[in-house]
Amino acid sequence: VVPTCRRACATFGLGRLGFTLEATNNIPQARGMGSSAEAIVAGIAAAAAFAQTGDLNRPAVFDMAAQIEGHPDNVAPALLGGFVVSAYDEGHVYSLKKTIAPGITFAAFIPDFKLLTEKARAALPKMVSHADAVYNLSRAALLATAFCEERYDFLPVAAKDSLHQQYR
């Protein structure tokens, strides 16, 4: 949080600020749950709060966080919460949030061991087959549409993966 806050302060023209930070993070670290994105968003939001007097400029925070993280995948839910679909294009994040029906709940299975993102990504192949890419792209589109149309019966098929799970 602090290194990102300092970087954002410099970007916002604040220079080096002295402050005390107390943070509570309920997201398990080194488990693939987005704790690094949450820390990045918190650091930028803190710097933005020091830098401005009005409402938080979410698009600017979003763009900076995605640039630091390298993608908006975990940054988007950290900023917006809920079910979010995002793309990063030419330095800007495009993101849409879908409100999920109140009766839907999610569960996360958190491993009892740590696995750093770099190590998990290193397990992935550098190239994937066209068939695997199409398989995952079709599932991603089906997943988003299933939520938008409230067709939760499609989720077991939409959640299948051929790019990550078999390698990790």
JSON list of N, CA and C in Angstrom, two decimals, residues 31-72:
[
{"chain": "A", "resi": 31, "resn": "ARG", "atom": "N", "xyz": [-2.58, -16.14, -2.39]},
{"chain": "A", "resi": 31, "resn": "ARG", "atom": "CA", "xyz": [-3.54, -17.22, -2.62]},
{"chain": "A", "resi": 31, "resn": "ARG", "atom": "C", "xyz": [-4.34, -17.02, -3.91]},
{"chain": "A", "resi": 32, "resn": "GLY", "atom": "N", "xyz": [-3.96, -16.02, -4.71]},
{"chain": "A", "resi": 32, "resn": "GLY", "atom": "CA", "xyz": [-4.66, -15.78, -5.97]},
{"chain": "A", "resi": 32, "resn": "GLY", "atom": "C", "xyz": [-6.01, -15.11, -5.80]},
{"chain": "A", "resi": 33, "resn": "MET", "atom": "N", "xyz": [-6.20, -14.40, -4.71]},
{"chain": "A", "resi": 33, "resn": "MET", "atom": "CA", "xyz": [-7.50, -13.77, -4.42]},
{"chain": "A", "resi": 33, "resn": "MET", "atom": "C", "xyz": [-7.51, -12.26, -4.69]},
{"chain": "A", "resi": 34, "resn": "GLY", "atom": "N", "xyz": [-6.41, -11.68, -5.14]},
{"chain": "A", "resi": 34, "resn": "GLY", "atom": "CA", "xyz": [-6.38, -10.27, -5.49]},
{"chain": "A", "resi": 34, "resn": "GLY", "atom": "C", "xyz": [-5.90, -9.34, -4.40]},
{"chain": "A", "resi": 35, "resn": "SER", "atom": "N", "xyz": [-5.15, -9.84, -3.43]},
{"chain": "A", "resi": 35, "resn": "SER", "atom": "CA", "xyz": [-4.68, -8.97, -2.34]},
{"chain": "A", "resi": 35, "resn": "SER", "atom": "C", "xyz": [-3.74, -7.88, -2.86]},
{"chain": "A", "resi": 36, "resn": "SER", "atom": "N", "xyz": [-2.94, -8.18, -3.87]},
{"chain": "A", "resi": 36, "resn": "SER", "atom": "CA", "xyz": [-2.03, -7.16, -4.40]},
{"chain": "A", "resi": 36, "resn": "SER", "atom": "C", "xyz": [-2.82, -6.05, -5.09]},
{"chain": "A", "resi": 37, "resn": "ALA", "atom": "N", "xyz": [-3.85, -6.40, -5.82]},
{"chain": "A", "resi": 37, "resn": "ALA", "atom": "CA", "xyz": [-4.69, -5.37, -6.47]},
{"chain": "A", "resi": 37, "resn": "ALA", "atom": "C", "xyz": [-5.39, -4.51, -5.43]},
{"chain": "A", "resi": 38, "resn": "GLU", "atom": "N", "xyz": [-5.85, -5.12, -4.37]},
{"chain": "A", "resi": 38, "resn": "GLU", "atom": "CA", "xyz": [-6.51, -4.37, -3.29]},
{"chain": "A", "resi": 38, "resn": "GLU", "atom": "C", "xyz": [-5.54, -3.38, -2.66]},
{"chain": "A", "resi": 39, "resn": "ALA", "atom": "N", "xyz": [-4.30, -3.80, -2.45]},
{"chain": "A", "resi": 39, "resn": "ALA", "atom": "CA", "xyz": [-3.29, -2.91, -1.87]},
{"chain": "A", "resi": 39, "resn": "ALA", "atom": "C", "xyz": [-2.97, -1.77, -2.83]},
{"chain": "A", "resi": 40, "resn": "ILE", "atom": "N", "xyz": [-2.88, -2.06, -4.11]},
{"chain": "A", "resi": 40, "resn": "ILE", "atom": "CA", "xyz": [-2.62, -1.02, -5.11]},
{"chain": "A", "resi": 40, "resn": "ILE", "atom": "C", "xyz": [-3.75, 0.00, -5.12]},
{"chain": "A", "resi": 41, "resn": "VAL", "atom": "N", "xyz": [-4.97, -0.47, -5.15]},
{"chain": "A", "resi": 41, "resn": "VAL", "atom": "CA", "xyz": [-6.14, 0.44, -5.16]},
{"chain": "A", "resi": 41, "resn": "VAL", "atom": "C", "xyz": [-6.16, 1.27, -3.89]},
{"chain": "A", "resi": 42, "resn": "ALA", "atom": "N", "xyz": [-5.89, 0.67, -2.75]},
{"chain": "A", "resi": 42, "resn": "ALA", "atom": "CA", "xyz": [-5.90, 1.41, -1.48]},
{"chain": "A", "resi": 42, "resn": "ALA", "atom": "C", "xyz": [-4.83, 2.50, -1.47]},
{"chain": "A", "resi": 43, "resn": "GLY", "atom": "N", "xyz": [-3.64, 2.18, -1.96]},
{"chain": "A", "resi": 43, "resn": "GLY", "atom": "CA", "xyz": [-2.57, 3.17, -2.01]},
{"chain": "A", "resi": 43, "resn": "GLY", "atom": "C", "xyz": [-2.90, 4.34, -2.91]},
{"chain": "A", "resi": 44, "resn": "ILE", "atom": "N", "xyz": [-3.45, 4.06, -4.09]},
{"chain": "A", "resi": 44, "resn": "ILE", "atom": "CA", "xyz": [-3.81, 5.13, -5.02]},
{"chain": "A", "resi": 44, "resn": "ILE", "atom": "C", "xyz": [-4.97, 5.95, -4.47]},
{"chain": "A", "resi": 45, "resn": "ALA", "atom": "N", "xyz": [-5.96, 5.29, -3.90]},
{"chain": "A", "resi": 45, "resn": "ALA", "atom": "CA", "xyz": [-7.11, 6.01, -3.34]},
{"chain": "A", "resi": 45, "resn": "ALA", "atom": "C", "xyz": [-6.68, 6.92, -2.19]},
{"chain": "A", "resi": 46, "resn": "ALA", "atom": "N", "xyz": [-5.75, 6.46, -1.36]},
{"chain": "A", "resi": 46, "resn": "ALA", "atom": "CA", "xyz": [-5.24, 7.30, -0.27]},
{"chain": "A", "resi": 46, "resn": "ALA", "atom": "C", "xyz": [-4.54, 8.53, -0.83]},
{"chain": "A", "resi": 47, "resn": "ALA", "atom": "N", "xyz": [-3.70, 8.34, -1.83]},
{"chain": "A", "resi": 47, "resn": "ALA", "atom": "CA", "xyz": [-3.00, 9.48, -2.45]},
{"chain": "A", "resi": 47, "resn": "ALA", "atom": "C", "xyz": [-4.00, 10.42, -3.10]},
{"chain": "A", "resi": 48, "resn": "ALA", "atom": "N", "xyz": [-5.00, 9.88, -3.76]},
{"chain": "A", "resi": 48, "resn": "ALA", "atom": "CA", "xyz": [-6.01, 10.71, -4.40]},
{"chain": "A", "resi": 48, "resn": "ALA", "atom": "C", "xyz": [-6.78, 11.52, -3.36]},
{"chain": "A", "resi": 49, "resn": "ALA", "atom": "N", "xyz": [-7.03, 10.92, -2.21]},
{"chain": "A", "resi": 49, "resn": "ALA", "atom": "CA", "xyz": [-7.72, 11.65, -1.14]},
{"chain": "A", "resi": 49, "resn": "ALA", "atom": "C", "xyz": [-6.87, 12.82, -0.64]},
{"chain": "A", "resi": 50, "resn": "PHE", "atom": "N", "xyz": [-5.56, 12.63, -0.57]},
{"chain": "A", "resi": 50, "resn": "PHE", "atom": "CA", "xyz": [-4.67, 13.75, -0.18]},
{"chain": "A", "resi": 50, "resn": "PHE", "atom": "C", "xyz": [-4.64, 14.83, -1.26]},
{"chain": "A", "resi": 51, "resn": "ALA", "atom": "N", "xyz": [-4.78, 14.42, -2.52]},
{"chain": "A", "resi": 51, "resn": "ALA", "atom": "CA", "xyz": [-4.57, 15.33, -3.65]},
{"chain": "A", "resi": 51, "resn": "ALA", "atom": "C", "xyz": [-5.79, 16.15, -4.05]},
{"chain": "A", "resi": 52, "resn": "GLN", "atom": "N", "xyz": [-6.96, 15.77, -3.63]},
{"chain": "A", "resi": 52, "resn": "GLN", "atom": "CA", "xyz": [-8.15, 16.46, -4.12]},
{"chain": "A", "resi": 52, "resn": "GLN", "atom": "C", "xyz": [-9.12, 16.75, -3.00]},
{"chain": "A", "resi": 53, "resn": "THR", "atom": "N", "xyz": [-10.05, 17.63, -3.33]},
{"chain": "A", "resi": 53, "resn": "THR", "atom": "CA", "xyz": [-11.05, 18.01, -2.33]},
{"chain": "A", "resi": 53, "resn": "THR", "atom": "C", "xyz": [-12.43, 17.50, -2.70]},
{"chain": "A", "resi": 54, "resn": "GLY", "atom": "N", "xyz": [-12.64, 17.10, -3.96]},
{"chain": "A", "resi": 54, "resn": "GLY", "atom": "CA", "xyz": [-13.95, 16.63, -4.41]},
{"chain": "A", "resi": 54, "resn": "GLY", "atom": "C", "xyz": [-14.05, 15.12, -4.34]},
{"chain": "A", "resi": 55, "resn": "ASP", "atom": "N", "xyz": [-14.97, 14.59, -5.14]},
{"chain": "A", "resi": 55, "resn": "ASP", "atom": "CA", "xyz": [-15.16, 13.15, -5.20]},
{"chain": "A", "resi": 55, "resn": "ASP", "atom": "C", "xyz": [-13.95, 12.48, -5.84]},
{"chain": "A", "resi": 56, "resn": "LEU", "atom": "N", "xyz": [-13.76, 11.23, -5.51]},
{"chain": "A", "resi": 56, "resn": "LEU", "atom": "CA", "xyz": [-12.66, 10.44, -6.04]},
{"chain": "A", "resi": 56, "resn": "LEU", "atom": "C", "xyz": [-12.81, 10.29, -7.55]},
{"chain": "A", "resi": 57, "resn": "ASN", "atom": "N", "xyz": [-11.76, 10.57, -8.29]},
{"chain": "A", "resi": 57, "resn": "ASN", "atom": "CA", "xyz": [-11.76, 10.40, -9.73]},
{"chain": "A", "resi": 57, "resn": "ASN", "atom": "C", "xyz": [-11.50, 8.92, -10.04]},
{"chain": "A", "resi": 58, "resn": "ARG", "atom": "N", "xyz": [-12.56, 8.13, -10.02]},
{"chain": "A", "resi": 58, "resn": "ARG", "atom": "CA", "xyz": [-12.43, 6.68, -10.18]},
{"chain": "A", "resi": 58, "resn": "ARG", "atom": "C", "xyz": [-11.76, 6.27, -11.49]},
{"chain": "A", "resi": 59, "resn": "PRO", "atom": "N", "xyz": [-12.09, 6.90, -12.63]},
{"chain": "A", "resi": 59, "resn": "PRO", "atom": "CA", "xyz": [-11.39, 6.47, -13.86]},
{"chain": "A", "resi": 59, "resn": "PRO", "atom": "C", "xyz": [-9.87, 6.66, -13.78]},
{"chain": "A", "resi": 60, "resn": "ALA", "atom": "N", "xyz": [-9.42, 7.74, -13.17]},
{"chain": "A", "resi": 60, "resn": "ALA", "atom": "CA", "xyz": [-7.97, 7.97, -13.05]},
{"chain": "A", "resi": 60, "resn": "ALA", "atom": "C", "xyz": [-7.35, 6.94, -12.12]},
{"chain": "A", "resi": 61, "resn": "VAL", "atom": "N", "xyz": [-8.01, 6.65, -11.01]},
{"chain": "A", "resi": 61, "resn": "VAL", "atom": "CA", "xyz": [-7.53, 5.64, -10.07]},
{"chain": "A", "resi": 61, "resn": "VAL", "atom": "C", "xyz": [-7.50, 4.28, -10.77]},
{"chain": "A", "resi": 62, "resn": "PHE", "atom": "N", "xyz": [-8.56, 3.98, -11.49]},
{"chain": "A", "resi": 62, "resn": "PHE", "atom": "CA", "xyz": [-8.68, 2.72, -12.22]},
{"chain": "A", "resi": 62, "resn": "PHE", "atom": "C", "xyz": [-7.53, 2.55, -13.20]},
{"chain": "A", "resi": 63, "resn": "ASP", "atom": "N", "xyz": [-7.29, 3.56, -14.02]},
{"chain": "A", "resi": 63, "resn": "ASP", "atom": "CA", "xyz": [-6.24, 3.48, -15.03]},
{"chain": "A", "resi": 63, "resn": "ASP", "atom": "C", "xyz": [-4.86, 3.30, -14.40]},
{"chain": "A", "resi": 64, "resn": "MET", "atom": "N", "xyz": [-4.58, 4.06, -13.35]},
{"chain": "A", "resi": 64, "resn": "MET", "atom": "CA", "xyz": [-3.29, 3.96, -12.68]},
{"chain": "A", "resi": 64, "resn": "MET", "atom": "C", "xyz": [-3.12, 2.58, -12.04]},
{"chain": "A", "resi": 65, "resn": "ALA", "atom": "N", "xyz": [-4.16, 2.09, -11.39]},
{"chain": "A", "resi": 65, "resn": "ALA", "atom": "CA", "xyz": [-4.08, 0.79, -10.73]},
{"chain": "A", "resi": 65, "resn": "ALA", "atom": "C", "xyz": [-3.86, -0.33, -11.74]},
{"chain": "A", "resi": 66, "resn": "ALA", "atom": "N", "xyz": [-4.57, -0.28, -12.86]},
{"chain": "A", "resi": 66, "resn": "ALA", "atom": "CA", "xyz": [-4.40, -1.31, -13.89]},
{"chain": "A", "resi": 66, "resn": "ALA", "atom": "C", "xyz": [-3.01, -1.24, -14.50]},
{"chain": "A", "resi": 67, "resn": "GLN", "atom": "N", "xyz": [-2.47, -0.04, -14.65]},
{"chain": "A", "resi": 67, "resn": "GLN", "atom": "CA", "xyz": [-1.11, 0.11, -15.18]},
{"chain": "A", "resi": 67, "resn": "GLN", "atom": "C", "xyz": [-0.10, -0.54, -14.24]},
{"chain": "A", "resi": 68, "resn": "ILE", "atom": "N", "xyz": [-0.24, -0.28, -12.94]},
{"chain": "A", "resi": 68, "resn": "ILE", "atom": "CA", "xyz": [0.68, -0.85, -11.95]},
{"chain": "A", "resi": 68, "resn": "ILE", "atom": "C", "xyz": [0.53, -2.37, -11.88]},
{"chain": "A", "resi": 69, "resn": "GLU", "atom": "N", "xyz": [-0.72, -2.85, -11.83]},
{"chain": "A", "resi": 69, "resn": "GLU", "atom": "CA", "xyz": [-0.98, -4.29, -11.73]},
{"chain": "A", "resi": 69, "resn": "GLU", "atom": "C", "xyz": [-0.69, -5.00, -13.05]},
{"chain": "A", "resi": 70, "resn": "GLY", "atom": "N", "xyz": [-0.81, -4.28, -14.17]},
{"chain": "A", "resi": 70, "resn": "GLY", "atom": "CA", "xyz": [-0.57, -4.87, -15.47]},
{"chain": "A", "resi": 70, "resn": "GLY", "atom": "C", "xyz": [-1.82, -5.34, -16.18]},
{"chain": "A", "resi": 71, "resn": "HIS", "atom": "N", "xyz": [-2.93, -5.34, -15.47]},
{"chain": "A", "resi": 71, "resn": "HIS", "atom": "CA", "xyz": [-4.23, -5.74, -16.04]},
{"chain": "A", "resi": 71, "resn": "HIS", "atom": "C", "xyz": [-5.32, -5.33, -15.05]},
{"chain": "A", "resi": 72, "resn": "PRO", "atom": "N", "xyz": [-6.57, -5.24, -15.51]},
{"chain": "A", "resi": 72, "resn": "PRO", "atom": "CA", "xyz": [-7.65, -4.81, -14.60]},
{"chain": "A", "resi": 72, "resn": "PRO", "atom": "C", "xyz": [-8.39, -5.96, -13.91]}
]
